[in-house]
Amino acid sequence: QSALTQPPSASGSPGQSVTISCTGTSSDVGSYDYVSWYQQHPGKAPKLMIYEVSKRASGVPDRFSGSKSGNTASLTVSGLQAEDEADYYCISYVGSNSFVFGTGTKVAVL
Amino acid sequence: EVQLVESGGGLVQPGGSLRLSCAASGFTLSGYWMHWVRQGPGKGLEWVSRINGVGTTTAYADSVRGRFTISRDNAKNTLYLEMNSLRAEDTAVYFCAREKSASPDDWGPGTLVTVSS
């Protein structure tokens, strides 16, 4: 159960797009379409943004989108806004009723 | 409105035990898989454990297997995490979460567990 690999940081100017990768293996990300993404602001609980690779959670703006290719899932935030500055985490089902999180990415809006 | 509220956190010595509770309201607990997730100080999220709606199926992260036990009392609408043989590296905010979309969906605010002498 090794953590999925995410870049430590990403950034973009308001209105630009940023894409965050989440790399696993053929035993987790590559085997299941159960990858989700969370946004976490400091001191707050995580908020579900994307589930089952590309489905937006209730109330999440369509600026947020998810995809997957092979062992790597991605989250794209288009039209960056100041409130998008936060930490983002992916999570994948790994079988045997278990999950593993990614290492997390801090997104800065410049 | 769905609400999850964790309690039971605090300061405990290495080797000690603690039981966390998660009180659920606004929905029927028995209908959902539930999770515990933790976050060490300044660190990322770590999935800890999961239990099915009737409590017959559980799963644990390698880091806690054999030391932590997840359980639930659906009559009391409460989820539990029994933590034994606690180590300094177990220091974290512990969140409970309801699974609704094949992953933790609704989260509580968390409770802080500090393992220190």
PDB file of N, CA, C and O in Angstrom, chain B residues 50-105:
ATOM      1  N   ARG B  50     -11.910   0.899   6.904  1.00  0.00           N
ATOM      2  CA  ARG B  50     -13.221   0.930   6.266  1.00  0.00           C
ATOM      3  C   ARG B  50     -14.057  -0.219   6.795  1.00  0.00           C
ATOM      4  O   ARG B  50     -13.533  -1.299   7.098  1.00  0.00           O
ATOM      5  N   ILE B  51     -15.378   0.026   6.904  1.00  0.00           N
ATOM      6  CA  ILE B  51     -16.281  -1.005   7.405  1.00  0.00           C
ATOM      7  C   ILE B  51     -17.576  -0.950   6.620  1.00  0.00           C
ATOM      8  O   ILE B  51     -18.049   0.145   6.267  1.00  0.00           O
ATOM      9  N   ASN B  52     -18.188  -2.104   6.369  1.00  0.00           N
ATOM     10  CA  ASN B  52     -19.432  -2.115   5.609  1.00  0.00           C
ATOM     11  C   ASN B  52     -20.621  -1.775   6.508  1.00  0.00           C
ATOM     12  O   ASN B  52     -20.464  -1.596   7.720  1.00  0.00           O
ATOM     13  N   GLY B  53     -21.790  -1.703   5.903  1.00  0.00           N
ATOM     14  CA  GLY B  53     -22.960  -1.201   6.600  1.00  0.00           C
ATOM     15  C   GLY B  53     -23.391  -2.009   7.815  1.00  0.00           C
ATOM     16  O   GLY B  53     -23.929  -1.453   8.783  1.00  0.00           O
ATOM     17  N   VAL B  54     -23.154  -3.320   7.774  1.00  0.00           N
ATOM     18  CA  VAL B  54     -23.594  -4.165   8.883  1.00  0.00           C
ATOM     19  C   VAL B  54     -22.434  -4.593   9.779  1.00  0.00           C
ATOM     20  O   VAL B  54     -22.644  -5.317  10.758  1.00  0.00           O
ATOM     21  N   GLY B  55     -21.254  -4.132   9.470  1.00  0.00           N
ATOM     22  CA  GLY B  55     -20.115  -4.407  10.334  1.00  0.00           C
ATOM     23  C   GLY B  55     -19.444  -5.742  10.138  1.00  0.00           C
ATOM     24  O   GLY B  55     -18.619  -6.145  10.962  1.00  0.00           O
ATOM     25  N   THR B  56     -19.760  -6.423   9.050  1.00  0.00           N
ATOM     26  CA  THR B  56     -19.203  -7.761   8.846  1.00  0.00           C
ATOM     27  C   THR B  56     -17.939  -7.773   7.997  1.00  0.00           C
ATOM     28  O   THR B  56     -17.221  -8.775   7.958  1.00  0.00           O
ATOM     29  N   THR B  57     -17.661  -6.675   7.336  1.00  0.00           N
ATOM     30  CA  THR B  57     -16.473  -6.586   6.489  1.00  0.00           C
ATOM     31  C   THR B  57     -15.664  -5.361   6.869  1.00  0.00           C
ATOM     32  O   THR B  57     -16.200  -4.255   6.927  1.00  0.00           O
ATOM     33  N   THR B  58     -14.389  -5.580   7.164  1.00  0.00           N
ATOM     34  CA  THR B  58     -13.502  -4.482   7.538  1.00  0.00           C
ATOM     35  C   THR B  58     -12.198  -4.568   6.751  1.00  0.00           C
ATOM     36  O   THR B  58     -11.838  -5.624   6.227  1.00  0.00           O
ATOM     37  N   ALA B  59     -11.521  -3.446   6.665  1.00  0.00           N
ATOM     38  CA  ALA B  59     -10.217  -3.388   6.008  1.00  0.00           C
ATOM     39  C   ALA B  59      -9.365  -2.341   6.718  1.00  0.00           C
ATOM     40  O   ALA B  59      -9.907  -1.383   7.284  1.00  0.00           O
ATOM     41  N   TYR B  60      -8.048  -2.543   6.687  1.00  0.00           N
ATOM     42  CA  TYR B  60      -7.129  -1.661   7.399  1.00  0.00           C
ATOM     43  C   TYR B  60      -5.894  -1.360   6.555  1.00  0.00           C
ATOM     44  O   TYR B  60      -5.450  -2.186   5.741  1.00  0.00           O
ATOM     45  N   ALA B  61      -5.320  -0.194   6.791  1.00  0.00           N
ATOM     46  CA  ALA B  61      -4.017   0.121   6.230  1.00  0.00           C
ATOM     47  C   ALA B  61      -2.966  -0.749   6.918  1.00  0.00           C
ATOM     48  O   ALA B  61      -3.121  -1.119   8.088  1.00  0.00           O
ATOM     49  N   ASP B  62      -1.904  -1.062   6.201  1.00  0.00           N
ATOM     50  CA  ASP B  62      -0.834  -1.883   6.775  1.00  0.00           C
ATOM     51  C   ASP B  62      -0.280  -1.266   8.054  1.00  0.00           C
ATOM     52  O   ASP B  62       0.112  -1.978   8.981  1.00  0.00           O
ATOM     53  N   SER B  63      -0.254   0.055   8.118  1.00  0.00           N
ATOM     54  CA  SER B  63       0.359   0.760   9.233  1.00  0.00           C
ATOM     55  C   SER B  63      -0.400   0.595  10.545  1.00  0.00           C
ATOM     56  O   SER B  63       0.156   0.856  11.619  1.00  0.00           O
ATOM     57  N   VAL B  64      -1.666   0.184  10.472  1.00  0.00           N
ATOM     58  CA  VAL B  64      -2.473   0.073  11.697  1.00  0.00           C
ATOM     59  C   VAL B  64      -3.047  -1.333  11.917  1.00  0.00           C
ATOM     60  O   VAL B  64      -3.598  -1.611  12.991  1.00  0.00           O
ATOM     61  N   ARG B  65      -2.927  -2.187  10.911  1.00  0.00           N
ATOM     62  CA  ARG B  65      -3.507  -3.534  11.023  1.00  0.00           C
ATOM     63  C   ARG B  65      -2.924  -4.267  12.219  1.00  0.00           C
ATOM     64  O   ARG B  65      -1.726  -4.274  12.441  1.00  0.00           O
ATOM     65  N   GLY B  66      -3.811  -4.864  13.010  1.00  0.00           N
ATOM     66  CA  GLY B  66      -3.392  -5.579  14.217  1.00  0.00           C
ATOM     67  C   GLY B  66      -3.386  -4.706  15.458  1.00  0.00           C
ATOM     68  O   GLY B  66      -3.321  -5.238  16.576  1.00  0.00           O
ATOM     69  N   ARG B  67      -3.441  -3.390  15.283  1.00  0.00           N
ATOM     70  CA  ARG B  67      -3.448  -2.476  16.428  1.00  0.00           C
ATOM     71  C   ARG B  67      -4.769  -1.716  16.541  1.00  0.00           C
ATOM     72  O   ARG B  67      -5.197  -1.368  17.646  1.00  0.00           O
ATOM     73  N   PHE B  68      -5.387  -1.423  15.402  1.00  0.00           N
ATOM     74  CA  PHE B  68      -6.631  -0.655  15.390  1.00  0.00           C
ATOM     75  C   PHE B  68      -7.789  -1.577  15.015  1.00  0.00           C
ATOM     76  O   PHE B  68      -7.624  -2.510  14.217  1.00  0.00           O
ATOM     77  N   THR B  69      -8.968  -1.272  15.565  1.00  0.00           N
ATOM     78  CA  THR B  69     -10.179  -2.031  15.233  1.00  0.00           C
ATOM     79  C   THR B  69     -11.321  -1.072  14.946  1.00  0.00           C
ATOM     80  O   THR B  69     -11.652  -0.229  15.799  1.00  0.00           O
ATOM     81  N   ILE B  70     -11.907  -1.195  13.778  1.00  0.00           N
ATOM     82  CA  ILE B  70     -13.065  -0.379  13.404  1.00  0.00           C
ATOM     83  C   ILE B  70     -14.331  -1.176  13.735  1.00  0.00           C
ATOM     84  O   ILE B  70     -14.374  -2.401  13.565  1.00  0.00           O
ATOM     85  N   SER B  71     -15.341  -0.472  14.222  1.00  0.00           N
ATOM     86  CA  SER B  71     -16.612  -1.120  14.524  1.00  0.00           C
ATOM     87  C   SER B  71     -17.721  -0.084  14.428  1.00  0.00           C
ATOM     88  O   SER B  71     -17.453   1.113  14.256  1.00  0.00           O
ATOM     89  N   ARG B  72     -18.950  -0.545  14.555  1.00  0.00           N
ATOM     90  CA  ARG B  72     -20.074   0.375  14.472  1.00  0.00           C
ATOM     91  C   ARG B  72     -21.223  -0.131  15.309  1.00  0.00           C
ATOM     92  O   ARG B  72     -21.375  -1.336  15.512  1.00  0.00           O
ATOM     93  N   ASP B  73     -22.035   0.793  15.795  1.00  0.00           N
ATOM     94  CA  ASP B  73     -23.277   0.467  16.479  1.00  0.00           C
ATOM     95  C   ASP B  73     -24.374   1.228  15.739  1.00  0.00           C
ATOM     96  O   ASP B  73     -24.592   2.415  15.991  1.00  0.00           O
ATOM     97  N   ASN B  74     -25.020   0.537  14.821  1.00  0.00           N
ATOM     98  CA  ASN B  74     -26.016   1.211  13.986  1.00  0.00           C
ATOM     99  C   ASN B  74     -27.218   1.675  14.793  1.00  0.00           C
ATOM    100  O   ASN B  74     -27.860   2.668  14.431  1.00  0.00           O
ATOM    101  N   ALA B  75     -27.509   0.980  15.870  1.00  0.00           N
ATOM    102  CA  ALA B  75     -28.630   1.397  16.717  1.00  0.00           C
ATOM    103  C   ALA B  75     -28.350   2.750  17.355  1.00  0.00           C
ATOM    104  O   ALA B  75     -29.271   3.531  17.617  1.00  0.00           O
ATOM    105  N   LYS B  76     -27.079   3.026  17.619  1.00  0.00           N
ATOM    106  CA  LYS B  76     -26.678   4.309  18.193  1.00  0.00           C
ATOM    107  C   LYS B  76     -26.181   5.277  17.128  1.00  0.00           C
ATOM    108  O   LYS B  76     -25.749   6.379  17.466  1.00  0.00           O
ATOM    109  N   ASN B  77     -26.232   4.855  15.855  1.00  0.00           N
ATOM    110  CA  ASN B  77     -25.750   5.691  14.750  1.00  0.00           C
ATOM    111  C   ASN B  77     -24.330   6.178  14.997  1.00  0.00           C
ATOM    112  O   ASN B  77     -24.010   7.356  14.771  1.00  0.00           O
ATOM    113  N   THR B  78     -23.480   5.277  15.480  1.00  0.00           N
ATOM    114  CA  THR B  78     -22.123   5.660  15.862  1.00  0.00           C
ATOM    115  C   THR B  78     -21.092   4.690  15.300  1.00  0.00           C
ATOM    116  O   THR B  78     -21.281   3.483  15.338  1.00  0.00           O
ATOM    117  N   LEU B  79     -20.006   5.270  14.796  1.00  0.00           N
ATOM    118  CA  LEU B  79     -18.846   4.535  14.288  1.00  0.00           C
ATOM    119  C   LEU B  79     -17.727   4.663  15.316  1.00  0.00           C
ATOM    120  O   LEU B  79     -17.618   5.689  15.993  1.00  0.00           O
ATOM    121  N   TYR B  80     -16.905   3.626  15.432  1.00  0.00           N
ATOM    122  CA  TYR B  80     -15.819   3.637  16.412  1.00  0.00           C
ATOM    123  C   TYR B  80     -14.482   3.269  15.768  1.00  0.00           C
ATOM    124  O   TYR B  80     -14.430   2.606  14.725  1.00  0.00           O
ATOM    125  N   LEU B  81     -13.408   3.712  16.431  1.00  0.00           N
ATOM    126  CA  LEU B  81     -12.064   3.249  16.084  1.00  0.00           C
ATOM    127  C   LEU B  81     -11.331   3.008  17.401  1.00  0.00           C
ATOM    128  O   LEU B  81     -11.020   3.960  18.126  1.00  0.00           O
ATOM    129  N   GLU B  82     -11.086   1.750  17.704  1.00  0.00           N
ATOM    130  CA  GLU B  82     -10.340   1.365  18.889  1.00  0.00           C
ATOM    131  C   GLU B  82      -8.868   1.313  18.508  1.00  0.00           C
ATOM    132  O   GLU B  82      -8.491   0.599  17.568  1.00  0.00           O
ATOM    133  N   MET B  83      -8.048   2.093  19.209  1.00  0.00           N
ATOM    134  CA  MET B  83      -6.631   2.197  18.864  1.00  0.00           C
ATOM    135  C   MET B  83      -5.786   1.713  20.033  1.00  0.00           C
ATOM    136  O   MET B  83      -5.884   2.268  21.135  1.00  0.00           O
ATOM    137  N   ASN B  84      -4.984   0.685  19.814  1.00  0.00           N
ATOM    138  CA  ASN B  84      -4.104   0.121  20.840  1.00  0.00           C
ATOM    139  C   ASN B  84      -2.643   0.236  20.420  1.00  0.00           C
ATOM    140  O   ASN B  84      -2.337   0.480  19.247  1.00  0.00           O
ATOM    141  N   SER B  85      -1.756   0.027  21.380  1.00  0.00           N
ATOM    142  CA  SER B  85      -0.305   0.071  21.122  1.00  0.00           C
ATOM    143  C   SER B  85       0.072   1.311  20.333  1.00  0.00           C
ATOM    144  O   SER B  85       0.780   1.246  19.322  1.00  0.00           O
ATOM    145  N   LEU B  86      -0.418   2.437  20.785  1.00  0.00           N
ATOM    146  CA  LEU B  86      -0.226   3.686  20.033  1.00  0.00           C
ATOM    147  C   LEU B  86       1.237   4.101  19.999  1.00  0.00           C
ATOM    148  O   LEU B  86       1.991   3.901  20.966  1.00  0.00           O
ATOM    149  N   ARG B  87       1.617   4.674  18.880  1.00  0.00           N
ATOM    150  CA  ARG B  87       2.995   5.118  18.631  1.00  0.00           C
ATOM    151  C   ARG B  87       2.981   6.608  18.325  1.00  0.00           C
ATOM    152  O   ARG B  87       1.946   7.183  17.945  1.00  0.00           O
ATOM    153  N   ALA B  88       4.137   7.224  18.422  1.00  0.00           N
ATOM    154  CA  ALA B  88       4.252   8.656  18.125  1.00  0.00           C
ATOM    155  C   ALA B  88       3.759   8.953  16.705  1.00  0.00           C
ATOM    156  O   ALA B  88       3.126   9.987  16.466  1.00  0.00           O
ATOM    157  N   GLU B  89       4.014   8.050  15.784  1.00  0.00           N
ATOM    158  CA  GLU B  89       3.615   8.282  14.396  1.00  0.00           C
ATOM    159  C   GLU B  89       2.107   8.164  14.167  1.00  0.00           C
ATOM    160  O   GLU B  89       1.629   8.419  13.058  1.00  0.00           O
ATOM    161  N   ASP B  90       1.354   7.776  15.200  1.00  0.00           N
ATOM    162  CA  ASP B  90      -0.099   7.761  15.095  1.00  0.00           C
ATOM    163  C   ASP B  90      -0.700   9.133  15.417  1.00  0.00           C
ATOM    164  O   ASP B  90      -1.917   9.322  15.292  1.00  0.00           O
ATOM    165  N   THR B  91       0.138  10.067  15.856  1.00  0.00           N
ATOM    166  CA  THR B  91      -0.321  11.425  16.137  1.00  0.00           C
ATOM    167  C   THR B  91      -0.896  12.045  14.873  1.00  0.00           C
ATOM    168  O   THR B  91      -0.215  12.121  13.842  1.00  0.00           O
ATOM    169  N   ALA B  92      -2.153  12.456  14.936  1.00  0.00           N
ATOM    170  CA  ALA B  92      -2.834  12.962  13.744  1.00  0.00           C
ATOM    171  C   ALA B  92      -4.223  13.461  14.102  1.00  0.00           C
ATOM    172  O   ALA B  92      -4.737  13.177  15.188  1.00  0.00           O
ATOM    173  N   VAL B  93      -4.812  14.201  13.190  1.00  0.00           N
ATOM    174  CA  VAL B  93      -6.251  14.459  13.223  1.00  0.00           C
ATOM    175  C   VAL B  93      -6.923  13.268  12.551  1.00  0.00           C
ATOM    176  O   VAL B  93      -6.530  12.885  11.436  1.00  0.00           O
ATOM    177  N   TYR B  94      -7.898  12.699  13.227  1.00  0.00           N
ATOM    178  CA  TYR B  94      -8.614  11.538  12.699  1.00  0.00           C
ATOM    179  C   TYR B  94     -10.000  11.994  12.241  1.00  0.00           C
ATOM    180  O   TYR B  94     -10.758  12.583  13.020  1.00  0.00           O
ATOM    181  N   PHE B  95     -10.306  11.703  10.980  1.00  0.00           N
ATOM    182  CA  PHE B  95     -11.591  12.036  10.391  1.00  0.00           C
ATOM    183  C   PHE B  95     -12.395  10.765  10.171  1.00  0.00           C
ATOM    184  O   PHE B  95     -11.846   9.751   9.725  1.00  0.00           O
ATOM    185  N   CYS B  96     -13.708  10.829  10.418  1.00  0.00           N
ATOM    186  CA  CYS B  96     -14.582   9.777   9.925  1.00  0.00           C
ATOM    187  C   CYS B  96     -15.276  10.311   8.678  1.00  0.00           C
ATOM    188  O   CYS B  96     -15.427  11.527   8.509  1.00  0.00           O
ATOM    189  N   ALA B  97     -15.647   9.408   7.793  1.00  0.00           N
ATOM    190  CA  ALA B  97     -16.262   9.828   6.533  1.00  0.00           C
ATOM    191  C   ALA B  97     -17.251   8.775   6.054  1.00  0.00           C
ATOM    192  O   ALA B  97     -17.023   7.572   6.225  1.00  0.00           O
ATOM    193  N   ARG B  98     -18.324   9.265   5.451  1.00  0.00           N
ATOM    194  CA  ARG B  98     -19.321   8.394   4.862  1.00  0.00           C
ATOM    195  C   ARG B  98     -18.976   8.142   3.398  1.00  0.00           C
ATOM    196  O   ARG B  98     -18.620   9.069   2.677  1.00  0.00           O
ATOM    197  N   GLU B  99     -19.090   6.914   2.970  1.00  0.00           N
ATOM    198  CA  GLU B  99     -18.830   6.572   1.576  1.00  0.00           C
ATOM    199  C   GLU B  99     -20.140   6.606   0.816  1.00  0.00           C
ATOM    200  O   GLU B  99     -21.103   5.940   1.171  1.00  0.00           O
ATOM    201  N   LYS B 100     -20.151   7.431  -0.252  1.00  0.00           N
ATOM    202  CA  LYS B 100     -21.365   7.504  -1.052  1.00  0.00           C
ATOM    203  C   LYS B 100     -21.092   7.355  -2.543  1.00  0.00           C
ATOM    204  O   LYS B 100     -21.964   7.001  -3.290  1.00  0.00           O
ATOM    205  N   SER B 101     -19.894   7.640  -2.940  1.00  0.00           N
ATOM    206  CA  SER B 101     -19.534   7.612  -4.362  1.00  0.00           C
ATOM    207  C   SER B 101     -18.273   6.798  -4.557  1.00  0.00           C
ATOM    208  O   SER B 101     -17.312   7.260  -5.155  1.00  0.00           O
ATOM    209  N   ALA B 102     -18.263   5.608  -4.001  1.00  0.00           N
ATOM    210  CA  ALA B 102     -17.117   4.695  -4.101  1.00  0.00           C
ATOM    211  C   ALA B 102     -15.855   5.301  -3.505  1.00  0.00           C
ATOM    212  O   ALA B 102     -14.748   4.949  -3.898  1.00  0.00           O
ATOM    213  N   SER B 103     -16.007   6.245  -2.587  1.00  0.00           N
ATOM    214  CA  SER B 103     -14.870   6.819  -1.872  1.00  0.00           C
ATOM    215  C   SER B 103     -15.445   7.653  -0.722  1.00  0.00           C
ATOM    216  O   SER B 103     -16.645   7.947  -0.713  1.00  0.00           O
ATOM    217  N   PRO B 104     -14.612   8.037   0.259  1.00  0.00           N
ATOM    218  CA  PRO B 104     -15.126   8.886   1.339  1.00  0.00           C
ATOM    219  C   PRO B 104     -15.737  10.158   0.766  1.00  0.00           C
ATOM    220  O   PRO B 104     -15.107  10.850  -0.026  1.00  0.00           O
ATOM    221  N   ASP B 105     -16.969  10.459   1.166  1.00  0.00           N
ATOM    222  CA  ASP B 105     -17.687  11.574   0.569  1.00  0.00           C
ATOM    223  C   ASP B 105     -17.930  12.674   1.586  1.00  0.00           C
ATOM    224  O   ASP B 105     -17.347  13.738   1.523  1.00  0.00           O
TER     225      ASP B 105
END
